mmCIF file of C-alpha atoms in Angstrom:
data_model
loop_
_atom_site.group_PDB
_atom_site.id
_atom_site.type_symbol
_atom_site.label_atom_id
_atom_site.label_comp_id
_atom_site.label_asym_id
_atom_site.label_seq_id
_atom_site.Cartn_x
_atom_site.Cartn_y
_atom_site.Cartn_z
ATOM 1 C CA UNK R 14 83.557 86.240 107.810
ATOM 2 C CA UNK R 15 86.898 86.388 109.221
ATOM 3 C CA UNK R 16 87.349 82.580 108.894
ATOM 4 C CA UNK R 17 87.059 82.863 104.592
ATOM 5 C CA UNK R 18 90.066 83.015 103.796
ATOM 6 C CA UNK R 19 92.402 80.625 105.898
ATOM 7 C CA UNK R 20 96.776 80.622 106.245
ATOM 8 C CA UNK R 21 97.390 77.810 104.050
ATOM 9 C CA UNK R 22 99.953 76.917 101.244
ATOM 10 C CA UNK R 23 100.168 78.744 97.756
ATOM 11 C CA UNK R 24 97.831 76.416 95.952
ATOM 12 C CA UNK R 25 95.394 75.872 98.793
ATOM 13 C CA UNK R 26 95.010 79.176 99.256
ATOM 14 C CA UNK R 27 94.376 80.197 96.162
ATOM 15 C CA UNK R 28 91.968 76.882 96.285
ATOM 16 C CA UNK R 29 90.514 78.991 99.078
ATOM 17 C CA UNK R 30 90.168 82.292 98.009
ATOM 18 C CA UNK R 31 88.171 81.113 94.842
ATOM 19 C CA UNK R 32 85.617 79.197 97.320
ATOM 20 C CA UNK R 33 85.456 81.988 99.106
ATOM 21 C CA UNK R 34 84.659 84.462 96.124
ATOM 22 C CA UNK R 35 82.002 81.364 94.721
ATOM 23 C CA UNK R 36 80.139 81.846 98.792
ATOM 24 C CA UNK R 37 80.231 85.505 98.861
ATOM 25 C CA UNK R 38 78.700 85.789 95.259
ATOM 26 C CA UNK R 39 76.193 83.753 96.117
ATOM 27 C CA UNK R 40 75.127 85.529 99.211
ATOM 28 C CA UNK R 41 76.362 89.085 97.975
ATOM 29 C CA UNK R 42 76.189 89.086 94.245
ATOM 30 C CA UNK R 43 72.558 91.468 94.154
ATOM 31 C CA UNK R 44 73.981 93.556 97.130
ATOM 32 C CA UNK R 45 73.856 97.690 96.732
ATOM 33 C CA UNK R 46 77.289 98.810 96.273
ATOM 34 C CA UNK R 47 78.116 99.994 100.059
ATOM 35 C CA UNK R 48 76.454 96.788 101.498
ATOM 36 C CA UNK R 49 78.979 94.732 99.130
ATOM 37 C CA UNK R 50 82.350 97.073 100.211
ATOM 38 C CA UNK R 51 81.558 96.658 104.169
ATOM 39 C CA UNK R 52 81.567 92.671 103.239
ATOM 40 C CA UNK R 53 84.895 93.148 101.604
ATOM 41 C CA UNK R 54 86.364 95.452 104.573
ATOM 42 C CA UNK R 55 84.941 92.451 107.536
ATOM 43 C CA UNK R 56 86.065 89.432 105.371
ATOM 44 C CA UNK R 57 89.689 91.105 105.039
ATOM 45 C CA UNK R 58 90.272 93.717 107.898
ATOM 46 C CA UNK R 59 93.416 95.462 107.250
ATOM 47 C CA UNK R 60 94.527 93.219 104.715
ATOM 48 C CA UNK R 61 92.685 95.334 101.974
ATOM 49 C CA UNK R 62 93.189 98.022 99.558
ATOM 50 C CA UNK R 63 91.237 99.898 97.254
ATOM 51 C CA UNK R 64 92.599 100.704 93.623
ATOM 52 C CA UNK R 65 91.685 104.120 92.178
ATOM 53 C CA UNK R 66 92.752 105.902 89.297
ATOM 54 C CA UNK R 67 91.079 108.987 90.111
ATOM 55 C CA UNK R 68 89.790 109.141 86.883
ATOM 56 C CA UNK R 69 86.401 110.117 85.643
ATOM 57 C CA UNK R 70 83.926 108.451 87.340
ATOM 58 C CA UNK R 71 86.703 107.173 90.684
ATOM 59 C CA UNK R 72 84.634 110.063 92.992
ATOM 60 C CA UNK R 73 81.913 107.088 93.031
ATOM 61 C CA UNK R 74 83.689 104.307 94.496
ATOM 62 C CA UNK R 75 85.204 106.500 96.638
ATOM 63 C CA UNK R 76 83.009 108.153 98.257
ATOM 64 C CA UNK R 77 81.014 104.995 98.646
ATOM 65 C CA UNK R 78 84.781 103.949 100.773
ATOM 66 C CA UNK R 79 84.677 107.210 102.655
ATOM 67 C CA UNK R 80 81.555 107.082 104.014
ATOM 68 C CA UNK R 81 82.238 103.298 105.512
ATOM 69 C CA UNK R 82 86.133 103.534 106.612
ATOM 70 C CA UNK R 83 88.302 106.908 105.206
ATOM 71 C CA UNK R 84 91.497 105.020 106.773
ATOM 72 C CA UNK R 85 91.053 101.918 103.914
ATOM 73 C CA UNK R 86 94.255 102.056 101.622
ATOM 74 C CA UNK R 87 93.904 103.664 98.245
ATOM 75 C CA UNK R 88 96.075 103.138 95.990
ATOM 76 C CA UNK R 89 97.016 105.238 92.830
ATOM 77 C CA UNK R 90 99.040 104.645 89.959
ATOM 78 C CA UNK R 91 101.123 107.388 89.397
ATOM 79 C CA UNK R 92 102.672 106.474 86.522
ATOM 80 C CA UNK R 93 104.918 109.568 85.658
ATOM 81 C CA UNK R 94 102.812 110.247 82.949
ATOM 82 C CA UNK R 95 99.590 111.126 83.841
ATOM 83 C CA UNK R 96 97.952 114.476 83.489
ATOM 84 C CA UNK R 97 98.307 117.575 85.293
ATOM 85 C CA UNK R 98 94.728 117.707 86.217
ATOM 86 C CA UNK R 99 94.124 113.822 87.017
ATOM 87 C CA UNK R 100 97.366 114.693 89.930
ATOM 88 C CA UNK R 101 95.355 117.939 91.494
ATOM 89 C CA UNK R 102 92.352 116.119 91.276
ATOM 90 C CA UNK R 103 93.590 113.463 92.949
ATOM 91 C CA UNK R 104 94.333 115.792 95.532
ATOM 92 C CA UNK R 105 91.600 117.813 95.730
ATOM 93 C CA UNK R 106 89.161 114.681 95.865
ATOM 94 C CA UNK R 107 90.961 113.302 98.418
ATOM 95 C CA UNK R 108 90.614 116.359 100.699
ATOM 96 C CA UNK R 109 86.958 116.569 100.147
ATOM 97 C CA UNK R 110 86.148 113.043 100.991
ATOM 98 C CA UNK R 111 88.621 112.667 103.963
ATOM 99 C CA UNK R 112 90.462 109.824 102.920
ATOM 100 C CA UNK R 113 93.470 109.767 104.990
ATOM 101 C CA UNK R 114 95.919 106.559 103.258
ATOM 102 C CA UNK R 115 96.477 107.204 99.719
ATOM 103 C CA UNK R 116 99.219 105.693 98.575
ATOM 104 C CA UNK R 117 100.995 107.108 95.038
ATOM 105 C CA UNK R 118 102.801 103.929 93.350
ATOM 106 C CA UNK R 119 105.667 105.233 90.809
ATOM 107 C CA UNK R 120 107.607 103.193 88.724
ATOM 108 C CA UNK R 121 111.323 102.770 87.841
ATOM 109 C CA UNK R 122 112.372 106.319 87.703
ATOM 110 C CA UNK R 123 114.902 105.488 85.160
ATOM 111 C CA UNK R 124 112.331 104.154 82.795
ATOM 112 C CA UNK R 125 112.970 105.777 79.214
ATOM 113 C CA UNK R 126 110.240 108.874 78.539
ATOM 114 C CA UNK R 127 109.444 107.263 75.035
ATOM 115 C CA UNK R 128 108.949 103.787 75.491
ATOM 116 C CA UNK R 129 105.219 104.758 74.890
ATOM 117 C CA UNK R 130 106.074 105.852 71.621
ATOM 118 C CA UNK R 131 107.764 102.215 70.634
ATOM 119 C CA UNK R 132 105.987 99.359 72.986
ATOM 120 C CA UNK R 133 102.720 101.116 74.639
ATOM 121 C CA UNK R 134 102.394 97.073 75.730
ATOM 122 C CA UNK R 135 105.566 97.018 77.686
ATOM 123 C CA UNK R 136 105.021 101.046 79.097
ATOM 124 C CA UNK R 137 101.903 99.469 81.040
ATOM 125 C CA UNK R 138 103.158 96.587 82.271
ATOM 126 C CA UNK R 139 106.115 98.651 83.735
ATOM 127 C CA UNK R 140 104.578 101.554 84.435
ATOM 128 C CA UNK R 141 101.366 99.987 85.929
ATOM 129 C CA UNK R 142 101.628 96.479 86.213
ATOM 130 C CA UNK R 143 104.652 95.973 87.992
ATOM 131 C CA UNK R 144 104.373 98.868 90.313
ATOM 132 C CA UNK R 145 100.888 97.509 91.131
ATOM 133 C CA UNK R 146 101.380 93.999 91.744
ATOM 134 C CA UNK R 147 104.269 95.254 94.142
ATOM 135 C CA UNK R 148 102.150 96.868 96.071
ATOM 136 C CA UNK R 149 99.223 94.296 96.617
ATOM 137 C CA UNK R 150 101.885 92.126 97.857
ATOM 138 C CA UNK R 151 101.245 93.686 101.398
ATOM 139 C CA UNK R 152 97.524 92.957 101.287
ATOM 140 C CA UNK R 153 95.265 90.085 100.911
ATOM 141 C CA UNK R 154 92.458 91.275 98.837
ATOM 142 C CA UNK R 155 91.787 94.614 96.547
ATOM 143 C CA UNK R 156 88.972 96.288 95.364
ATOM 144 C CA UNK R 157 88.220 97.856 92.010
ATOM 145 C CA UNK R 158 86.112 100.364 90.587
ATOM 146 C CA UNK R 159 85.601 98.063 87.026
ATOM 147 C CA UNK R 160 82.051 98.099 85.474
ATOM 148 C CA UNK R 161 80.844 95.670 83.061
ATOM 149 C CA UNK R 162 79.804 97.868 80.564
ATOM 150 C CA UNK R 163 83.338 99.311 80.118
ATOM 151 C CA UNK R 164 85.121 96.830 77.816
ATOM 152 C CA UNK R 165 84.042 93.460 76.314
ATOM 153 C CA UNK R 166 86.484 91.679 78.575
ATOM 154 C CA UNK R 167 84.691 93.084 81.797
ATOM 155 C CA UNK R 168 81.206 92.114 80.334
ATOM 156 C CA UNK R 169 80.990 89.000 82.516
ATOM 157 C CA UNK R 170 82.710 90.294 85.670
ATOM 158 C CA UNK R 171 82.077 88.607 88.736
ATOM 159 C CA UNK R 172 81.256 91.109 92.015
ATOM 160 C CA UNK R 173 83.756 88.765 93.573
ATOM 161 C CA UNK R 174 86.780 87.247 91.969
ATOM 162 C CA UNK R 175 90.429 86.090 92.727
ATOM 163 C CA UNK R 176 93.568 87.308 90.853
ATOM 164 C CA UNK R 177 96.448 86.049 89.295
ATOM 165 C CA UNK R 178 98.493 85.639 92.815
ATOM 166 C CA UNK R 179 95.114 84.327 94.508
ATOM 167 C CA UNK R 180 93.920 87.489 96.313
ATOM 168 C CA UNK R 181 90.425 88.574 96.697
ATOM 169 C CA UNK R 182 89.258 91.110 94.422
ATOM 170 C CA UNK R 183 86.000 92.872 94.528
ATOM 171 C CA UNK R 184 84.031 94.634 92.094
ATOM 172 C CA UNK R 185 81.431 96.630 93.965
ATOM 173 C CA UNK R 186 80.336 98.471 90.988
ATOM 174 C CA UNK R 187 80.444 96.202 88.271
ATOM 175 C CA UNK R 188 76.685 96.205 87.401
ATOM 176 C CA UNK R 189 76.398 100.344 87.457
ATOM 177 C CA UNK R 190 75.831 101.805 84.574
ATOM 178 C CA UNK R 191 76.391 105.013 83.156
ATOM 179 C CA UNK R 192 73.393 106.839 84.217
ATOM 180 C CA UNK R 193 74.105 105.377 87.625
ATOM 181 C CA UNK R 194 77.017 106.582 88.534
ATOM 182 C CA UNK R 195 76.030 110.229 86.827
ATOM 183 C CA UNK R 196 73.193 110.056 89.278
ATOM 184 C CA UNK R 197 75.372 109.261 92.182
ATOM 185 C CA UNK R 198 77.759 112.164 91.528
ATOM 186 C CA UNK R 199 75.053 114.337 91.585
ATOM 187 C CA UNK R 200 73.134 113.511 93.802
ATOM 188 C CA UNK R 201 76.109 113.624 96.228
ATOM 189 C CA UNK R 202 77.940 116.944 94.811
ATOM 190 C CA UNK R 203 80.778 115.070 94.040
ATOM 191 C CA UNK R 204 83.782 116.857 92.170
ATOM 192 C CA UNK R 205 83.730 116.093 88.448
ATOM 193 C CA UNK R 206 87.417 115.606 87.016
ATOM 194 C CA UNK R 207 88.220 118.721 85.183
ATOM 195 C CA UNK R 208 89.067 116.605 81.636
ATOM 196 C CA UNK R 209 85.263 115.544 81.717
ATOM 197 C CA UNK R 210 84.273 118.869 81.058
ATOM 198 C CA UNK R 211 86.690 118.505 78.174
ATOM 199 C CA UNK R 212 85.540 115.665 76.482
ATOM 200 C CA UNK R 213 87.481 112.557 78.232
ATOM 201 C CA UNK R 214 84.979 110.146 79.404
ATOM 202 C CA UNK R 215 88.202 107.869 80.429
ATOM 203 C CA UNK R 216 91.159 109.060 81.185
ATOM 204 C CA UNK R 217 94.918 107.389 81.846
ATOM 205 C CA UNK R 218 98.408 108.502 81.201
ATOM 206 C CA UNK R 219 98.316 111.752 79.032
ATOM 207 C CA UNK R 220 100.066 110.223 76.067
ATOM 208 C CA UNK R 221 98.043 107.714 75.418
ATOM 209 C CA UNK R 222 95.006 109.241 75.814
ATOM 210 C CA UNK R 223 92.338 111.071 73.556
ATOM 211 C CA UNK R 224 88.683 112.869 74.051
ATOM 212 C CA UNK R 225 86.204 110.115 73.117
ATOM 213 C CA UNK R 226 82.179 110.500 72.519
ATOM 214 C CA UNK R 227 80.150 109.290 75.482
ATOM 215 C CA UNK R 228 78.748 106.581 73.644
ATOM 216 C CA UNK R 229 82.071 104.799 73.280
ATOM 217 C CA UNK R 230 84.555 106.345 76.167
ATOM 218 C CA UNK R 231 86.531 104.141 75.609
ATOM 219 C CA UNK R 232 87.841 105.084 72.466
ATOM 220 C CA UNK R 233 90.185 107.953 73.153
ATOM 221 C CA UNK R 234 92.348 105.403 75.244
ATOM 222 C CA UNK R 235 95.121 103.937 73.104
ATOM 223 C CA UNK R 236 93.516 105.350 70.063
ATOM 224 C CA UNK R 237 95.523 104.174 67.274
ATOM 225 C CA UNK R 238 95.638 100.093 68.368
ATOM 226 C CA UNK R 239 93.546 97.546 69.043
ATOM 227 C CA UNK R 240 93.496 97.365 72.842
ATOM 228 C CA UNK R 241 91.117 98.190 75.856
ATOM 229 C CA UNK R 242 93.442 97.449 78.819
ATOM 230 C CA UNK R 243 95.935 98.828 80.738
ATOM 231 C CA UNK R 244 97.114 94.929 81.681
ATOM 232 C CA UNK R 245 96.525 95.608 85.567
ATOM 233 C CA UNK R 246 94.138 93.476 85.827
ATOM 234 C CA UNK R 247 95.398 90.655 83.900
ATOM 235 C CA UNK R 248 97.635 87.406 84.592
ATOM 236 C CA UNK R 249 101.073 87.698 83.803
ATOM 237 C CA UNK R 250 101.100 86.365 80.634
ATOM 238 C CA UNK R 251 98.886 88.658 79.393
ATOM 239 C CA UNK R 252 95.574 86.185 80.166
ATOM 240 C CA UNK R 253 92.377 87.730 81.465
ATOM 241 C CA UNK R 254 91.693 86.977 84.849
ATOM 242 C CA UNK R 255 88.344 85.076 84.696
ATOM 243 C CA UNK R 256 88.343 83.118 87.699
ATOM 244 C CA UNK R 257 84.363 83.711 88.292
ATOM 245 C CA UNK R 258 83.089 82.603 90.942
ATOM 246 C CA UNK R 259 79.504 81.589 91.549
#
């Protein structure tokens, strides 16, 4: 497992990292959720990090990490922006669960308050994306908590993938759906975020985001334009990573 992805050159090992996402979706692809994060934590030991934003339904991927390795890096976008209750949740969750490495990622502290207000766009990519992609720099491979039933663009997600700069990324829960994960919180007496209760099926940054019916959570995140991404999981340029693999 080890051996998957090799020291090579830029291009070659991006080369790589897409075979290696094609052979571990066709071996792992129909996996349960756990069996599919303790392939990600062997193929890339220590070189991996999972990506939370402690949002609404994060307690499910999380868990699902703490019970397999509470010492995995988790990192959290902490954007400067978000709400008071996603930040004590965060740290309440974390407690319960054990997890002993999360990581808070802030952006440029001199970043205007506003910019929100006139380029939502460029408030993402430099309040998220650039704070993000930083980070990942010190690892080899990430994992996500991304469903497919979330947004059109995540309809066709891969379990495995690559990213923009070549790294792994993994999916473990990307053919849940929402009854699933209710049923894991549950079952497990996980903490609910306190904004569920409140009518925020998905929550980011506090500006930005509005209570949404549970048909379409969705919704109540950038309300008033026609997006559905943060840009985190995107190439540069704005592209969606599709780089499926098997």
């Amino acid at each position: 497992m080890r051996r998957l992805l090799e020291s090579v050159p830029e291009s070659r090992a991006i080369a790589g990292a897409q075979t290696s996402a094609a052979r571990l979706n066709a071996r792992y692809a129909q996996a349960p959720a756990d069996e599919i994060l303790r392939v990600a934590l062997a193929a890339l030991p220590g070189q991996i990090a999972l990506v939370s934003s402690f949002g609404a339904d994060s307690a499910v991927l999380l868990h699902l990490l703490a019970q397999i390795d509470s010492d995995v890096p988790v990192l959290m976008l902490e954007t400067q922006m978000l709400f008071a209750e996603t930040l004590r949740y965060q740290s309440d969750l974390s407690a319960h669960l054990g997890l002993r490495d999360v990581r808070l990622l802030t952006p440029d502290p001199d970043l205007p308050e506003d910019l929100h207000l006139s380029d939502s766009k460029m408030c993402c990519a430099l309040r998220k994306v650039a704070p993000l992609d930083r980070a990942l720099g010190d690892f080899a491979g990430s994992i996500t908590g991304r469903k497919r039933f979330q947004t059109g663009p995540r309809a066709q997600m891969p379990i495995f993938e690559t990213d923009h700069a070549g790294r792994l990324r993994i999916n473990p829960l990307a053919s849940w759906t929402p009854a699933m994960l209710a049923r894991h919180i549950e079952m497990h007496d996980l903490p609910r975020h306190p904004l569920v209760a409140r009518g925020y099926p998905s929550i980011g940054c506090a500006p930005c985001t509005q209570p949404a019916t549970a048909s379409d959570p969705r919704a109540g995140r950038w309300a008033n334009e026609a997006r559905e991404e943060c840009g985190i999981h995107f190439a540069p340029d704005g592209r969606v990573i599709r780089r499926k693999a098997g």
